[in-house]
Short mmCIF file of C-alpha atoms in Angstrom, two decimals:
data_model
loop_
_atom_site.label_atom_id
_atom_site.label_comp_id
_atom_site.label_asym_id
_atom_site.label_seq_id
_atom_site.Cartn_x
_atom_site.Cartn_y
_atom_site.Cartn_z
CA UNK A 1199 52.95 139.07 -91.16
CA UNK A 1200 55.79 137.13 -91.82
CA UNK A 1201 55.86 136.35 -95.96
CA UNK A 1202 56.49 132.74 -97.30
CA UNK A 1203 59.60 133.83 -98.47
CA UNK A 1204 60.90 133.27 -94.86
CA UNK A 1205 59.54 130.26 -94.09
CA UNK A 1206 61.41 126.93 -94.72
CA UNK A 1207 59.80 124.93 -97.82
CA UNK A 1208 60.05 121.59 -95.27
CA UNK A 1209 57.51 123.21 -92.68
CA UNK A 1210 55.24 124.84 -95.82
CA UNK A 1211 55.25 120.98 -96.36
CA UNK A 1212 54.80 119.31 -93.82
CA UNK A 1213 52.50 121.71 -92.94
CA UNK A 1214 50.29 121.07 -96.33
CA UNK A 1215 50.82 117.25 -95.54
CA UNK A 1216 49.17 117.41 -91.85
CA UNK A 1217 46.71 119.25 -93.35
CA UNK A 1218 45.43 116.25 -95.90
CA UNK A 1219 45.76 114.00 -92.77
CA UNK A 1220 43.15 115.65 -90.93
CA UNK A 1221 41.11 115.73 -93.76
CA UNK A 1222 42.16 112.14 -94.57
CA UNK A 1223 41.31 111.44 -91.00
CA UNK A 1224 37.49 112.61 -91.49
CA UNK A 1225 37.35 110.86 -94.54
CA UNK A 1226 37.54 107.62 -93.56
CA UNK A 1227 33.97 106.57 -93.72
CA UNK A 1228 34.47 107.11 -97.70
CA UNK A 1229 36.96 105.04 -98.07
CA UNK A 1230 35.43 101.87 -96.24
CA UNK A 1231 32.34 102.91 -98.11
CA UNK A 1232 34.21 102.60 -100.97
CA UNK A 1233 35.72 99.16 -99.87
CA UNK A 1234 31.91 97.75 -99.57
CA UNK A 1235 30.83 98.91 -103.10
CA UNK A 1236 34.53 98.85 -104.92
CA UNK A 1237 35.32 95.25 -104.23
CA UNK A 1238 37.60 95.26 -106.84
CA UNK A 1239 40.71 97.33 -105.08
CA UNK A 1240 38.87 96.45 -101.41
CA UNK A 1241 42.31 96.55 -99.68
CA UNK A 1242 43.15 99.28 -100.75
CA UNK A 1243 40.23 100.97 -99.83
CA UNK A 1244 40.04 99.19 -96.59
CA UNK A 1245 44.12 100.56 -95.72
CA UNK A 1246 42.91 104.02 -96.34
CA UNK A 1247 40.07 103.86 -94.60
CA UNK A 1248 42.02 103.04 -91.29
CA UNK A 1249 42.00 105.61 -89.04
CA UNK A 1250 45.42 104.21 -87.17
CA UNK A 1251 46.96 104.49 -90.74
CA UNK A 1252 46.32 107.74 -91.60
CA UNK A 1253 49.25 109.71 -90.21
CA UNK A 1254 51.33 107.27 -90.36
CA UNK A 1255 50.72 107.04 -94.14
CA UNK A 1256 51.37 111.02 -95.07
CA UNK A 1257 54.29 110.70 -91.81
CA UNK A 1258 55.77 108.56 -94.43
CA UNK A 1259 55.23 110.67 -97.34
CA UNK A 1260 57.04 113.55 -95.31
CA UNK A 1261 60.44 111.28 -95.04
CA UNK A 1262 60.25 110.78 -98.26
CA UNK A 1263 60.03 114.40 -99.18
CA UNK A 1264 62.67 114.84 -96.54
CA UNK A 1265 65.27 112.60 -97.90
CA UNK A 1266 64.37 113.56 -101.63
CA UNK A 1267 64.89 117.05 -100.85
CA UNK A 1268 68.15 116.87 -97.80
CA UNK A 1269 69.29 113.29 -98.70
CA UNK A 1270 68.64 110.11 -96.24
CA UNK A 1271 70.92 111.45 -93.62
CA UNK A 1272 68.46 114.37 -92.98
CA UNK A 1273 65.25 112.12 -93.06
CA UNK A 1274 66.74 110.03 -91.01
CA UNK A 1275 68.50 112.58 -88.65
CA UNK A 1276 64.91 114.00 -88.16
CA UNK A 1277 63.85 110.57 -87.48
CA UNK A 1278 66.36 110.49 -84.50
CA UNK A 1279 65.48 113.50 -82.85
CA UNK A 1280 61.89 112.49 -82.40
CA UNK A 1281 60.86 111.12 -79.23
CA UNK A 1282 58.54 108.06 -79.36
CA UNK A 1283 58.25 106.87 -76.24
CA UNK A 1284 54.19 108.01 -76.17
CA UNK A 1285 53.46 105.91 -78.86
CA UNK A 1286 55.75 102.59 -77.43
CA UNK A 1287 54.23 103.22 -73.86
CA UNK A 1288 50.38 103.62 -75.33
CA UNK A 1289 51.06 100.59 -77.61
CA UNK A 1290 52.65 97.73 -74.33
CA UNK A 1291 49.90 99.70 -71.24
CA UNK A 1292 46.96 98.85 -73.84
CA UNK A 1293 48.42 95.20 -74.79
CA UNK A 1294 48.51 94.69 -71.11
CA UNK A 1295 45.87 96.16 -69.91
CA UNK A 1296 43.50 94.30 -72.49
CA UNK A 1297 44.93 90.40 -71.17
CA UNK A 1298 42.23 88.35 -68.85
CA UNK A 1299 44.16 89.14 -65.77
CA UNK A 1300 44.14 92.15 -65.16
CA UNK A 1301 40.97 93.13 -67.01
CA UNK A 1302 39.10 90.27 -64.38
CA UNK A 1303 40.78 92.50 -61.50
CA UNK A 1304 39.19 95.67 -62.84
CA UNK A 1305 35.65 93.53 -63.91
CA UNK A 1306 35.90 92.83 -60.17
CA UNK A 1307 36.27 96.72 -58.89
CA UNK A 1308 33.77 97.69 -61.39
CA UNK A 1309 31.27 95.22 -60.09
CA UNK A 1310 32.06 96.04 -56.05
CA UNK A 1311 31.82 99.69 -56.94
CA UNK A 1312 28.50 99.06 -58.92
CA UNK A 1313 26.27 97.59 -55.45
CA UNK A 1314 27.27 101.49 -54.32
CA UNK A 1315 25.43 102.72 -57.11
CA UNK A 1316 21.73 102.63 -56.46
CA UNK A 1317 20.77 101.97 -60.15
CA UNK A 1318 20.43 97.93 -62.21
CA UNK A 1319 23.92 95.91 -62.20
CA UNK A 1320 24.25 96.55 -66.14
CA UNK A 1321 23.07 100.21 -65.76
CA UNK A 1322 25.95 100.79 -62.92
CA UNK A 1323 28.13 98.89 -64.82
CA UNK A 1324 28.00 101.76 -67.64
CA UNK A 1325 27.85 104.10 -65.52
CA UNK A 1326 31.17 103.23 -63.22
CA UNK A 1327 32.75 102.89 -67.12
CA UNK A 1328 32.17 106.42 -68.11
CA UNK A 1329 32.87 107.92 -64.62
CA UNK A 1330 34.95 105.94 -62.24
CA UNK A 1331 37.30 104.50 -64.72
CA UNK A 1332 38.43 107.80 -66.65
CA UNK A 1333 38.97 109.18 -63.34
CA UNK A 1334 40.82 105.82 -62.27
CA UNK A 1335 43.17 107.51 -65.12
CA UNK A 1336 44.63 109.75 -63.40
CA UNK A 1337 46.27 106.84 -61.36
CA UNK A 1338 46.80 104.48 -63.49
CA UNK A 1339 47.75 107.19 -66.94
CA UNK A 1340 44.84 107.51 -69.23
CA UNK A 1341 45.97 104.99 -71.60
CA UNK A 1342 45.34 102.42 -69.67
CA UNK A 1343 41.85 103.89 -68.51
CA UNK A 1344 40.74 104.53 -72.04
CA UNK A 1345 41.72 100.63 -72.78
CA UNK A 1346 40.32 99.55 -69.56
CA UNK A 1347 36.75 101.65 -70.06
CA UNK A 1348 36.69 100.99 -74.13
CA UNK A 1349 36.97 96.92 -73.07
CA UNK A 1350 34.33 97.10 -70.44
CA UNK A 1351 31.71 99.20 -72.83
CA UNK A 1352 32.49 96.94 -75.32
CA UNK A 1353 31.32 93.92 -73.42
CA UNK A 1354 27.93 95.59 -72.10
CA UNK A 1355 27.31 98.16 -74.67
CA UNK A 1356 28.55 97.56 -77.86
CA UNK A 1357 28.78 94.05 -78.09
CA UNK A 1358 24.59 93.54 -78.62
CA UNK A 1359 21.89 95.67 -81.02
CA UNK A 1360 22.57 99.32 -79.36
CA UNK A 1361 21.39 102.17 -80.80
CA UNK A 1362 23.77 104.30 -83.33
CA UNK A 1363 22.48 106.97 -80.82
CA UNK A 1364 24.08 104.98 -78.26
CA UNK A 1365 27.27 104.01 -79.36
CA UNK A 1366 27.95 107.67 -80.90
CA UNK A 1367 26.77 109.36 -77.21
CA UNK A 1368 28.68 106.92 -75.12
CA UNK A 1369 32.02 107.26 -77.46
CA UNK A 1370 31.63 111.30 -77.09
CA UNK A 1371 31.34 111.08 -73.73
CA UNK A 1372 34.25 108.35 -73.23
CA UNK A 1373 36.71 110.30 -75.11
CA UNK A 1374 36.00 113.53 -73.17
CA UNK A 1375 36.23 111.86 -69.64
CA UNK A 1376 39.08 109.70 -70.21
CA UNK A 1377 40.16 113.06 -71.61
CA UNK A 1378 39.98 115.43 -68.50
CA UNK A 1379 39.81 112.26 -66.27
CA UNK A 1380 43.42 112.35 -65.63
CA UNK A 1381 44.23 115.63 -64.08
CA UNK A 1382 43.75 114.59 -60.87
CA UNK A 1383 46.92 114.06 -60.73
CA UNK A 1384 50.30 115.86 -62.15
CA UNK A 1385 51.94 112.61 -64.04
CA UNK A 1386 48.69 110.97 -65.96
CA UNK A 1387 47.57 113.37 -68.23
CA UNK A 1388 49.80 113.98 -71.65
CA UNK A 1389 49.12 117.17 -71.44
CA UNK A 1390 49.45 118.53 -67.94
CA UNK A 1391 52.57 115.87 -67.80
CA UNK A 1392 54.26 117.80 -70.93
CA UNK A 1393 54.30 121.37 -68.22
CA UNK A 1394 54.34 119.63 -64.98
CA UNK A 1395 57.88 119.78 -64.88
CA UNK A 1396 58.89 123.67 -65.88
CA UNK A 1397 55.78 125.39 -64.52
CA UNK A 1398 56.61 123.46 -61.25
CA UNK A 1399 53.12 121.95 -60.84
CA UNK A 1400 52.88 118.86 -58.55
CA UNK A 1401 49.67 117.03 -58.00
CA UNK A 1402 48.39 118.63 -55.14
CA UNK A 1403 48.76 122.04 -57.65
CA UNK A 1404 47.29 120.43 -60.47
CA UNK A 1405 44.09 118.75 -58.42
CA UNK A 1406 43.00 122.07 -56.95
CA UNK A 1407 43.12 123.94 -60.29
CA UNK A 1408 41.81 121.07 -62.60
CA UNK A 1409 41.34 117.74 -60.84
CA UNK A 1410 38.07 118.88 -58.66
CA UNK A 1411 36.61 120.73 -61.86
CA UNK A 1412 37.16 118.05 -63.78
CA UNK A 1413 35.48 115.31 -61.14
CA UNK A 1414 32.40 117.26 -61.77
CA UNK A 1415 32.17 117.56 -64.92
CA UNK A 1416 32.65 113.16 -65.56
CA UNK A 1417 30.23 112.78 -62.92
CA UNK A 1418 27.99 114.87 -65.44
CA UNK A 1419 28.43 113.84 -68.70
CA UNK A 1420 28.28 110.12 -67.04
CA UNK A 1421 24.98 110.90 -65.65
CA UNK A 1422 23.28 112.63 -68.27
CA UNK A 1423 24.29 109.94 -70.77
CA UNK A 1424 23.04 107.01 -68.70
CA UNK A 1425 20.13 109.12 -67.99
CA UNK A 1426 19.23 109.92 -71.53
CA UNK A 1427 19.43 106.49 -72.46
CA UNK A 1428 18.24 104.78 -69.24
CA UNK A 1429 15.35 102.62 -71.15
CA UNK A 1430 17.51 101.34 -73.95
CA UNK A 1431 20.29 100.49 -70.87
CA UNK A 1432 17.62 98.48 -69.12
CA UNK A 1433 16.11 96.88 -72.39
CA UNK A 1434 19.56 95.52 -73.25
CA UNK A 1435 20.42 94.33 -69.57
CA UNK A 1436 16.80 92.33 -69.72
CA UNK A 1437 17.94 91.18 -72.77
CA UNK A 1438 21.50 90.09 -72.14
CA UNK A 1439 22.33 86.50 -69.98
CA UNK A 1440 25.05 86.65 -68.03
CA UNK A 1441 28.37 84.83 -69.34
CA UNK A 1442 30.45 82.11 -68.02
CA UNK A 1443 33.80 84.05 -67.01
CA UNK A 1444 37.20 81.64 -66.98
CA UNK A 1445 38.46 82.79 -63.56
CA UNK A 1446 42.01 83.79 -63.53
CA UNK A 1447 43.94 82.17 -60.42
CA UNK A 1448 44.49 85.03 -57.95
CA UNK A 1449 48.27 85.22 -57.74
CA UNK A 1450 48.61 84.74 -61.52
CA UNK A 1451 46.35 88.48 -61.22
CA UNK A 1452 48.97 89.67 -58.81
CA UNK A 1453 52.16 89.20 -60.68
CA UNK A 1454 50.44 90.97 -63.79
CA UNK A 1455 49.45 93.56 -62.17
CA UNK A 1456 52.91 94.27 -60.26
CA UNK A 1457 53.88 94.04 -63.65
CA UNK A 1458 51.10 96.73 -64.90
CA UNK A 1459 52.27 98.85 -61.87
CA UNK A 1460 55.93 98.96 -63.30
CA UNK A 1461 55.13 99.52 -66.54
CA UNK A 1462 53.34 103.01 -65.52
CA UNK A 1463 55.92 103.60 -63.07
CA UNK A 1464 58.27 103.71 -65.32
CA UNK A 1465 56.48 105.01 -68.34
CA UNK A 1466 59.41 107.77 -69.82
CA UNK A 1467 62.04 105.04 -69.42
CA UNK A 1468 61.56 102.80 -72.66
CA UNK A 1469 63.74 100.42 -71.99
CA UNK A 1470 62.22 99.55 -68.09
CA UNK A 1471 59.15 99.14 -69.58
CA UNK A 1472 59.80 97.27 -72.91
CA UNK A 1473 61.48 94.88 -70.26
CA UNK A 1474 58.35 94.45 -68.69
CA UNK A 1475 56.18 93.93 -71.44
CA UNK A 1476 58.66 91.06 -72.44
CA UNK A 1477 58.08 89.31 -69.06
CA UNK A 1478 54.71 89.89 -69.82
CA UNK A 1479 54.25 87.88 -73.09
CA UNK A 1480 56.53 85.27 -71.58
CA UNK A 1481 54.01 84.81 -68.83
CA UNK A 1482 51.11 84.92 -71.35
CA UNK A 1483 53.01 82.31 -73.38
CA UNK A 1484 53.45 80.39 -70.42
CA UNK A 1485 50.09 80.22 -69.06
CA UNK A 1486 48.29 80.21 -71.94
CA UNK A 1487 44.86 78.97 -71.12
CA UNK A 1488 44.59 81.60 -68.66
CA UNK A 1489 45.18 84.32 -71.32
CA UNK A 1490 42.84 85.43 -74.71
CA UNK A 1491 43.89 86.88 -78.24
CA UNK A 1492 46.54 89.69 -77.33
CA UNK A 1493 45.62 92.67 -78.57
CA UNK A 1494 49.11 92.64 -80.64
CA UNK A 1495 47.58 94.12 -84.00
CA UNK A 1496 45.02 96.81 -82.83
CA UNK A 1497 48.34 97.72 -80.42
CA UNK A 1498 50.66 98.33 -82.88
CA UNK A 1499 48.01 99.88 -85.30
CA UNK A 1500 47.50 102.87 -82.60
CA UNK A 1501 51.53 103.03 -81.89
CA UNK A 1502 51.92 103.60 -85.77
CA UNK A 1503 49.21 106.38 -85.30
CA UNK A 1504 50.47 108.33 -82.81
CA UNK A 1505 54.34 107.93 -83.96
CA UNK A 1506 52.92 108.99 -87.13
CA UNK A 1507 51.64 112.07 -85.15
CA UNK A 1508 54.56 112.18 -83.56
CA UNK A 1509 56.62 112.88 -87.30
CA UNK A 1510 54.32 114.93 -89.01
CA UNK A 1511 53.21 117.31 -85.46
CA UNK A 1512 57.37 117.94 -84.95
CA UNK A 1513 57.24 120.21 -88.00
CA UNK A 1514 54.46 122.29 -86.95
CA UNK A 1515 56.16 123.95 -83.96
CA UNK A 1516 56.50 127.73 -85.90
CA UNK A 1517 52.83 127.72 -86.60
CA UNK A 1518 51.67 126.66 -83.51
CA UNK A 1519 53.64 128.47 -80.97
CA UNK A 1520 53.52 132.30 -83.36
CA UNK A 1521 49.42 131.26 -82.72
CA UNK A 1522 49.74 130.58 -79.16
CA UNK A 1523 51.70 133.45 -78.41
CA UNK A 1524 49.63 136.09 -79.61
CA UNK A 1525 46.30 135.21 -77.76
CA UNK A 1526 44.91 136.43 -74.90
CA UNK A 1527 44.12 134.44 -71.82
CA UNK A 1528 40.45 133.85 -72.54
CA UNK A 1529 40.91 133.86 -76.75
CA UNK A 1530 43.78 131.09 -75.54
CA UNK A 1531 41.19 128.71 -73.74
CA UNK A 1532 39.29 128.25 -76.49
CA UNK A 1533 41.37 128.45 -79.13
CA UNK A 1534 43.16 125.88 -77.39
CA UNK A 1535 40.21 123.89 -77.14
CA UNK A 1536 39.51 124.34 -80.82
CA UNK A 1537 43.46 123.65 -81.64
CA UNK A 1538 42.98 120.06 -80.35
CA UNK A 1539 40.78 118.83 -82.62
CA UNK A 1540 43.44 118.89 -85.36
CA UNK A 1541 46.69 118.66 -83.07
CA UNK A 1542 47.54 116.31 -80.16
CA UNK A 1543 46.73 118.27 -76.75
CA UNK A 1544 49.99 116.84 -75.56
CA UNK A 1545 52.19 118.30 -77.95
CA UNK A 1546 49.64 121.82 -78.35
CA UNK A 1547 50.50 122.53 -74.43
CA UNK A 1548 54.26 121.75 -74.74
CA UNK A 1549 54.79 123.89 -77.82
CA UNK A 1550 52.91 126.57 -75.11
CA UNK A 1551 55.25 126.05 -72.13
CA UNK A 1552 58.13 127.20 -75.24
CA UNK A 1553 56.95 130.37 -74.86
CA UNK A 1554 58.82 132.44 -72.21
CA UNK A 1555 57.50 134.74 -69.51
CA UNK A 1556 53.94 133.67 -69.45
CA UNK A 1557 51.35 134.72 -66.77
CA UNK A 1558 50.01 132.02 -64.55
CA UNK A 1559 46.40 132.94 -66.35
CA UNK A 1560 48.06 132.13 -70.01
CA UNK A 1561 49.21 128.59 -68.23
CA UNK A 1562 45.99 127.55 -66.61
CA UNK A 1563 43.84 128.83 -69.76
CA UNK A 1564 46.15 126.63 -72.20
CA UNK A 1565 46.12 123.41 -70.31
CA UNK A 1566 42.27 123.87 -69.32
CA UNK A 1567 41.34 124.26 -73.02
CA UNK A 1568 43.85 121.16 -74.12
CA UNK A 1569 42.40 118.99 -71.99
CA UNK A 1570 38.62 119.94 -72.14
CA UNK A 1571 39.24 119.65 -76.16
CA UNK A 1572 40.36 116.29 -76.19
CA UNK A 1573 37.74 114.30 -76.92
CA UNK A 1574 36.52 115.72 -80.15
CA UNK A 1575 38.54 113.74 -82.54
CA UNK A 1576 40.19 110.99 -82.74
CA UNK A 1577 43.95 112.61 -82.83
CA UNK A 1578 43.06 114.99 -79.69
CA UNK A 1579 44.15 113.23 -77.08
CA UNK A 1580 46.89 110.19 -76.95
CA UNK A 1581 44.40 107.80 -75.97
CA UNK A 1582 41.63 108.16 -78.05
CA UNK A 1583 42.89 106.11 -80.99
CA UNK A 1584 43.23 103.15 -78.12
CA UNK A 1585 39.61 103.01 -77.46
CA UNK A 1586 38.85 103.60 -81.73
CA UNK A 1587 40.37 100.78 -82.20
CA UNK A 1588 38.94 98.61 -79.76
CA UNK A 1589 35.21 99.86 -80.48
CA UNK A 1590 35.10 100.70 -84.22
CA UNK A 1591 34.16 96.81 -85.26
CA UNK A 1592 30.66 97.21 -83.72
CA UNK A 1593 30.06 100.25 -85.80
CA UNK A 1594 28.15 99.95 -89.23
CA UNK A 1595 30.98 99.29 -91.84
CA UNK A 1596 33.43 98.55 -89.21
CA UNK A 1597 34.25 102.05 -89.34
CA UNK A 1598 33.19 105.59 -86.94
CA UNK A 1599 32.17 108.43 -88.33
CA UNK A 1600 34.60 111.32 -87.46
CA UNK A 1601 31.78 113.97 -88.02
CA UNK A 1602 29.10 112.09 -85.59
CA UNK A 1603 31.93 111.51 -82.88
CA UNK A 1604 32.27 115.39 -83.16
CA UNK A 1605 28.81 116.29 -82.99
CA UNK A 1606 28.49 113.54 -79.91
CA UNK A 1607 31.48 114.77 -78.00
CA UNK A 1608 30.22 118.88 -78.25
CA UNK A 1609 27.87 118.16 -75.18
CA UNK A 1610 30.29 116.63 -72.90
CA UNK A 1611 32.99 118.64 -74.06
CA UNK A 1612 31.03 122.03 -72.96
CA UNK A 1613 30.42 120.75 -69.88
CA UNK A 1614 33.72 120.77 -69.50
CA UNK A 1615 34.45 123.94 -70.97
CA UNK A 1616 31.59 125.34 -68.22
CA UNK A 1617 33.48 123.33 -65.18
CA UNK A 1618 36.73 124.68 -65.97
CA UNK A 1619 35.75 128.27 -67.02
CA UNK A 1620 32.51 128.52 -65.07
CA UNK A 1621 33.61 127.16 -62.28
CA UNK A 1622 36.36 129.10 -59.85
CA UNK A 1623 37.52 128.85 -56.17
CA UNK A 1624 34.42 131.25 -55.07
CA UNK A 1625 32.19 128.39 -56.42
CA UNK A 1626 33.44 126.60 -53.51
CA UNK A 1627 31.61 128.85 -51.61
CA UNK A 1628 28.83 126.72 -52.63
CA UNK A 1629 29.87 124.48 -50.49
CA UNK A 1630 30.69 126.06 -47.27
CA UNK A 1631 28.91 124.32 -44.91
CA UNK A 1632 28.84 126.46 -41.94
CA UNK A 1633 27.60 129.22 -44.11
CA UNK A 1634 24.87 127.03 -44.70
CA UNK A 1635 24.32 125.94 -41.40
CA UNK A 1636 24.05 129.83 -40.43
CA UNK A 1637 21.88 130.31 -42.90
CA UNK A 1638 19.76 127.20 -42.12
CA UNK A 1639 19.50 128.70 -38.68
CA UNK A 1640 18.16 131.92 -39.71
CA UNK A 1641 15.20 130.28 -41.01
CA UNK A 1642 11.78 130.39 -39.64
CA UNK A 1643 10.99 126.75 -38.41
CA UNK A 1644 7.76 126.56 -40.15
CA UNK A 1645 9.48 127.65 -43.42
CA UNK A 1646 11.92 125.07 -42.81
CA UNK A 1647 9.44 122.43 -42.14
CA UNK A 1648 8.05 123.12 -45.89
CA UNK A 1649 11.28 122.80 -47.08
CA UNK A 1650 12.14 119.87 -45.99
CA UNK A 1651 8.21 117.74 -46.16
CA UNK A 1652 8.62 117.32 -50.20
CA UNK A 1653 11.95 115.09 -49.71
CA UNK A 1654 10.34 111.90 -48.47
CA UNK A 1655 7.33 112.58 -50.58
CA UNK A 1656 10.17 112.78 -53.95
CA UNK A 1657 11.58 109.50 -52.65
CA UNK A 1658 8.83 107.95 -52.64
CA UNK A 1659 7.85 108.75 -56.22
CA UNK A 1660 11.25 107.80 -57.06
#
């Protein structure tokens, strides 16, 4: 075991400081407690109880330690060599993706999708949020989806008198879709993005290892929740009257959502796509009456987050990778699974594609585990601190309990655990249709005739 003799006092440090900002992270319902009963130092109480503040708070308190113990020059040579494009591409696709136009185009695909869905318009309407959009994600990057499906919940769901049961089930099961939503694809998921590249994985790759796993497994979670809660969902939607909606003209929709479309296209290249979100608030300056409140604040709250995840996570490289290194292929699924919850998934699986000569096993079981674990917290996945922030105001206090969104996410976050362990290219065998047939055909008619009579009888009762 390597002694602390060897180890660099700025990594025991930073290492001490992420540490407080987890626990600072689950703490937060304390400290807006505190900011209801204490009104006395209220804003104080109220800055600490911010989730998007938290790492960005002790990320500060590490430059400070950095510059106190190097001088500026190393604080802010550290500074330097981090990358924050994450946090300035999460921060412009959510401002975007929030504005009337393009959130009437998705209203719009959400509603034509919903007459597919043989289940009550506000019912489908929840449903297509926790299932079509987090798998829209892998098209369109998560970030966007988890703005796009926190905005449309918000306007069904948690905008009347749900349940706490509700709100906590539906956030759980958000954060894991939007989670393993996106690895459909090779270039929309932080973490499978972060390995793409060196392992050689392209999207056809990455669909038949994760994507059709993970299809499953948001079709589940989406269905059980809606299930579960199908008379409260049909209470509210008796009890909610439709609202005027300002219609957006339909080439005003277009241009923002070329606009959108270049943003994700170009979303390494910081200064493409800060270009673009410049034409973009000129536009929304422009036509103003055609826009609402940009989501400017609750934007930059969640780009401070993550680049404060970005500062304090850069100095936790030795831990992480002597941990990841040592495990074996099954130990490394779920202790990756269980790593997310305290680190970013993104930056757990690149500081695993560091390690050289890995088996094709160690590589699936790492970025399986990331992404199944990334809906547990809040600082799991990229994303999730998008739809926190949007969400968190219709929660008692104005504030969400990090334990209950634990507790809430556990059931759709084994079902993903069982999809992507569980579930294997003989499983497909399942669904081998002329093995079916031929065993269909071995069957005695009269057998087959019993088989079949209880169908229309079920639909019936249905």
């Amino acid at each position: 075991m390597q002694s602390v003799s060897a180890l660099h006092w700025t990594e025991l440090t930073a290492a001490a400081l992420f540490g407080l900002a987890v626990l600072h992270t689950f703490s937060t319902k304390y400290f807006e407690h505190l900011a209801h009963t204490r009104t006395a130092h209220a804003g104080l109480w109220h800055l600490l109880g911010e989730v998007e503040v938290v790492f960005g708070f002790w990320a500060f308190v590490l430059l400070v330690f950095l510059a106190a113990a190097g001088g500026w020059k190393a604080a802010s040579g550290y500074l330097d060599d981090s990358r924050f494009v994450e946090p300035m591409f999460v921060f412009v696709i959510m401002v975007v993706c929030a504005s009337r136009p393009v959130m009437q185009f998705v209203s719009g695909l959400v509603r034509a999708s919903g007459m597919l869905v043989p289940l009550p318009a506000a019912t489908s309407r929840y449903f297509l949020g926790l299932s079509l959009v987090p798998l829209l994600g892998s098209f369109v990057t998560e970030p966007a989806a988890m703005t796009i499906a926190a905005l449309t919940l918000r306007s069904t769901i948690f905008s009347g008198n749900a349940s706490r049961a509700l709100k906590y089930a539906t956030l759980g099961v958000l954060f894991v879709n939007v989670s393993i939503g996106g690895t459909l694809t090779h270039f929309a998921a932080p973490p499978v993005l972060m390995v793409a590249a060196k392992w050689g994985w392209d999207s056809a790759f990455v669909f038949s290892a994760f994507g059709w796993k993970a299809a499953i497994a948001v079709l589940v979670n989406a269905s059980l929740v809606t299930f579960l809660f199908r008379r409260e969902l049909a209470a509210k939607a008796r009890g909610d009257e439709d609202r005027p909606e300002l219609r957006v003209p339909a080439p005003l929709v277009f241009v923002h959502l070329v606009i959108l479309a270049g943003i994700i296209a170009s979303s390494h290249d910081r200064e493409v796509f800060m270009g673009l979100f410049l034409l973009f608030l000129g536009l929304s300056e422009a036509y103003k009456r055609h826009h609402d409140r940009l989501m400017l604040r609750e934007g930059l709250m969640v780009g401070f987050f993550l680049a404060g995840l970005v500062v304090l996570g850069g100095q936790q490289k030795w831990r992480l990778q002597t941990v990841l290194s040592g495990l074996d292929e099954s130990t490394l699924f779920y202790g990756a699974a269980a790593l997310t919850a305290i680190t970013d998934n993104a930056a757990l699986t690149y500081l695993g594609s560091l390690v050289e000569g890995v088996s094709d096993q160690f590589k699936y079981a790492l970025v399986a585990g990331a992404v199944a674990g990334g809906g547990l917290t809040v600082i799991a996945n990229a994303p999730n601190p998008a739809g926190f922030a949007i969400l968190k105001d219709s929660f008692d206090e104005r504030s969400i309990s990090p334990l209950w969104l634990l507790v809430a996410a556990l059931p759709p976050t084994l079902v993903a655990i069982f999809c992507f362990r569980g579930l294997n290219r003989a499983t497909l065998e399942f669904f081998d249709i002329d093995a079916w047939l031929q065993w269909l055909r071995s069957l005695d008619p009269a057998f087959l005739f019993l088989l079949i009579l209880p169908l229309p009888v079920a639909a019936a009762g249905l």
